[in-house]
Short mmCIF file of C-alpha atoms in Angstrom, two decimals:
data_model
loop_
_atom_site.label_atom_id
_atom_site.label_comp_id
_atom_site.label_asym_id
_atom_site.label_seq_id
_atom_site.Cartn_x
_atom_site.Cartn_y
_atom_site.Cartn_z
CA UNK A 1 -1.58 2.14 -9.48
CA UNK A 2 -2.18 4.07 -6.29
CA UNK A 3 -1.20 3.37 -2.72
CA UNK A 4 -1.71 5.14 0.73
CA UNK A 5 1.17 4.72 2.77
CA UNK A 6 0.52 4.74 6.83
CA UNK A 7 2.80 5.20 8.99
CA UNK A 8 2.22 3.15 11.73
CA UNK A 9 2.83 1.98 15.27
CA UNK A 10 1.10 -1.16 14.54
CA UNK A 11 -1.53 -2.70 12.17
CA UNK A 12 -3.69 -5.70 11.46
CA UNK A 13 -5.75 -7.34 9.12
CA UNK A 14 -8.74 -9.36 10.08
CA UNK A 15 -11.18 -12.15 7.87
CA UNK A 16 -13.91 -14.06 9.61
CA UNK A 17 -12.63 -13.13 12.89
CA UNK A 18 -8.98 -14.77 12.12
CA UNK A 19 -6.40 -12.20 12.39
CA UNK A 20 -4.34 -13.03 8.77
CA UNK A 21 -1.47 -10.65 9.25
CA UNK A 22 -0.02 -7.97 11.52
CA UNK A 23 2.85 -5.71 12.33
CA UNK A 24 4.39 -3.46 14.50
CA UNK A 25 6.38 -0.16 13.56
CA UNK A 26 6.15 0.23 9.79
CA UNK A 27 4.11 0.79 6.82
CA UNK A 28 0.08 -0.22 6.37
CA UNK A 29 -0.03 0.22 2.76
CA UNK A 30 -3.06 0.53 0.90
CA UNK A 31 -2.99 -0.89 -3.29
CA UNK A 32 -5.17 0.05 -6.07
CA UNK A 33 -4.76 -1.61 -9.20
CA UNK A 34 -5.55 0.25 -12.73
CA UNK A 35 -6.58 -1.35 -15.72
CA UNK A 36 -3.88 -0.14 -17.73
CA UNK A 37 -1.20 -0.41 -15.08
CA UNK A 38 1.86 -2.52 -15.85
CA UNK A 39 4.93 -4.49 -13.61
CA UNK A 40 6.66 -1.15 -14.50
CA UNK A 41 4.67 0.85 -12.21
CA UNK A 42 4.98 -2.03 -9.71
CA UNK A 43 8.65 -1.45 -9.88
CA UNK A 44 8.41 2.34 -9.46
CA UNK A 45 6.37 2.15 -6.53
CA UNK A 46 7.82 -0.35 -4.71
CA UNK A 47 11.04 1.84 -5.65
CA UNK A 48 9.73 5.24 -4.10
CA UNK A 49 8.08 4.01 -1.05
CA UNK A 50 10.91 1.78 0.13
CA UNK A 51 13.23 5.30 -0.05
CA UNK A 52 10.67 6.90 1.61
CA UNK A 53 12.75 8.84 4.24
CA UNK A 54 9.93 9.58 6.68
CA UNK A 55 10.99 7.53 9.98
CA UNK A 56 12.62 10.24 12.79
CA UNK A 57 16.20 10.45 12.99
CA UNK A 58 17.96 11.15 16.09
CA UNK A 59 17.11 14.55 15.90
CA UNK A 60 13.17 13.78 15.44
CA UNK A 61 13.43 14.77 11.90
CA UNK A 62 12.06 12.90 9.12
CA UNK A 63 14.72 11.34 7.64
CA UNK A 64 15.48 7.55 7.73
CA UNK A 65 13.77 5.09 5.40
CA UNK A 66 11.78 2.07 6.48
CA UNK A 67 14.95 -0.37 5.81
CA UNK A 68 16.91 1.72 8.30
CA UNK A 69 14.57 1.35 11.44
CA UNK A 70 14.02 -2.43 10.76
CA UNK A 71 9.81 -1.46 10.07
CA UNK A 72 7.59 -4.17 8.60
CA UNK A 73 4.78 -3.71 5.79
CA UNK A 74 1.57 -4.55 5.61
CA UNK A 75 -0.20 -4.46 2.48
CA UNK A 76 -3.93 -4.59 1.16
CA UNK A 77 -5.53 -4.51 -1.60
CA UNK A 78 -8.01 -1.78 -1.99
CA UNK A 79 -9.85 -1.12 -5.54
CA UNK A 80 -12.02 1.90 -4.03
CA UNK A 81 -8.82 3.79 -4.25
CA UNK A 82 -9.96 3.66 -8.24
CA UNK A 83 -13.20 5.04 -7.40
CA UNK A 84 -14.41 7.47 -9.70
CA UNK A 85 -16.94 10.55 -8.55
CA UNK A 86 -17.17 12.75 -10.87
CA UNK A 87 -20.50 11.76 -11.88
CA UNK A 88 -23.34 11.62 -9.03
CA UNK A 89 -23.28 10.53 -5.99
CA UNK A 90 -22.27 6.45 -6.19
CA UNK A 91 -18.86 5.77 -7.10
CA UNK A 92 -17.75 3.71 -10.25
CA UNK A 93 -14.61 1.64 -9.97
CA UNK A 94 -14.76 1.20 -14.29
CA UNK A 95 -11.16 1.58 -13.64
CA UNK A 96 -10.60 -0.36 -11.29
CA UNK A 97 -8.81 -3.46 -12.85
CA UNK A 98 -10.39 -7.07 -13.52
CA UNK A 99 -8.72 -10.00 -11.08
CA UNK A 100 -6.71 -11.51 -14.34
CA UNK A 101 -5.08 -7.87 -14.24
CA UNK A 102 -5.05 -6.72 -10.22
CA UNK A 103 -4.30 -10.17 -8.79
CA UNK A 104 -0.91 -10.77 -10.33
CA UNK A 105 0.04 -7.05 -9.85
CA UNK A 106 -0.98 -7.22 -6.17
CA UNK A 107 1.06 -10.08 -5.87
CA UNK A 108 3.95 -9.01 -7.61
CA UNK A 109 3.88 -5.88 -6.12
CA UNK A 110 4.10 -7.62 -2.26
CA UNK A 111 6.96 -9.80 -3.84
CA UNK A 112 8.94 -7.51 -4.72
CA UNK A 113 8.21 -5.51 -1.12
CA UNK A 114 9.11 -8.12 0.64
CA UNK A 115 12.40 -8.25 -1.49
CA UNK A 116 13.45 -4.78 -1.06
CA UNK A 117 12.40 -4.63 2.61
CA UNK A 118 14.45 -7.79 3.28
CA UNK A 119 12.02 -10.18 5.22
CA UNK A 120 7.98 -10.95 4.21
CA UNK A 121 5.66 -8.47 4.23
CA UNK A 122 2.20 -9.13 5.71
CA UNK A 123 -0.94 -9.25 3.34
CA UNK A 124 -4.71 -9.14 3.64
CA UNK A 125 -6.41 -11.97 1.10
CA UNK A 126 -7.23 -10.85 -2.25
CA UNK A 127 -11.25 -9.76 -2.53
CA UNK A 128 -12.00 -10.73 1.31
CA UNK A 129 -14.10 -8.59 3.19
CA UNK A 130 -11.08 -7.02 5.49
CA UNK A 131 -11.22 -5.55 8.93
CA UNK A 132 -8.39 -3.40 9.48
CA UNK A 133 -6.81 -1.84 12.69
CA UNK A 134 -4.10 0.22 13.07
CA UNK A 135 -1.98 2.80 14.88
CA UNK A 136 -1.29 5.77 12.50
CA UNK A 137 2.14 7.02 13.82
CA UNK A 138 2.40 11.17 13.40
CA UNK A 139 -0.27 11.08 11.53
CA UNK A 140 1.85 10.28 8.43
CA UNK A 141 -0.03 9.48 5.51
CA UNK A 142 1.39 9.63 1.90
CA UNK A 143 -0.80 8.98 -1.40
CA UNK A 144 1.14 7.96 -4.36
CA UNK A 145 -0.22 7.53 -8.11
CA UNK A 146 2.00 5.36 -10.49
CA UNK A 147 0.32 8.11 -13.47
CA UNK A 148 1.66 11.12 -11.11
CA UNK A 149 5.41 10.37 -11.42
CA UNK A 150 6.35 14.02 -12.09
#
């Protein structure tokens, strides 16, 4: 599983010209689902980026997690974060998981978000051609990769 994590001022998510979701200070989070990926690496990765400590405390260091400055999450599902280029120049998403394997991940993986975070996080729908705007706040950008743990 691999996610980019924005930090942003705000973000939205657009279908058809209907905004679905948005947010204000917080996280846009990016989801790729693997074909061998399992609810354990949901778990991890909802666990790391929730303790993320990368908010400014008083002192305008990066210290405070999401949780402490009340942020909100948005989260989409992106399967060109499986894209593979190693050979030529059009990327294959062969790893890229199936729906019967990404959907209930995805979902699980904004469930138990919106658990930790303490209120619902915002999605995009599932497989929609999205339009997304945001705000990146620093920049701050983090990739994480359930198979990169160490």
């Amino acid at each position: 599983m691999k996610a980019v994590i924005q930090r942003v001022r705000r973000a939205s998510v657009t279908i058809n010209n209907i905004v679905k979701s948005s947010i204000g200070k917080g996280y846009l989070i990016l989801l790729g689902v693997a074909d061998n990926d399992t609810k354990e690496d949901v778990e991890w990765l909802v666990r790391k980026i929730i303790s993320l400590r990368i908010f400014d405390d008083e002192n305008g260091v990066m210290n405070m997690p999401i949780t402490d400055v009340n942020g909100e999450i948005l989260v989409i599902s992106q399967f060109t974060l499986l894209a593979s280029y190693k050979k030529g120049n059009r990327p294959s998403w062969i790893h890229a998981a199936k729906h019967d394997i990404s959907i209930p991940l995805y979902n699980d993986f904004c469930n138990k978000m919106s658990v930790a975070l303490g209120k619902q996080v915002g999605t995009g729908e599932f497989g929609a051609d999205m339009k997304i705007e945001l705000v990146n706040d620093g920049p701050v950008t983090i990739c994480m990769d359930t198979k990169n743990k160490e």
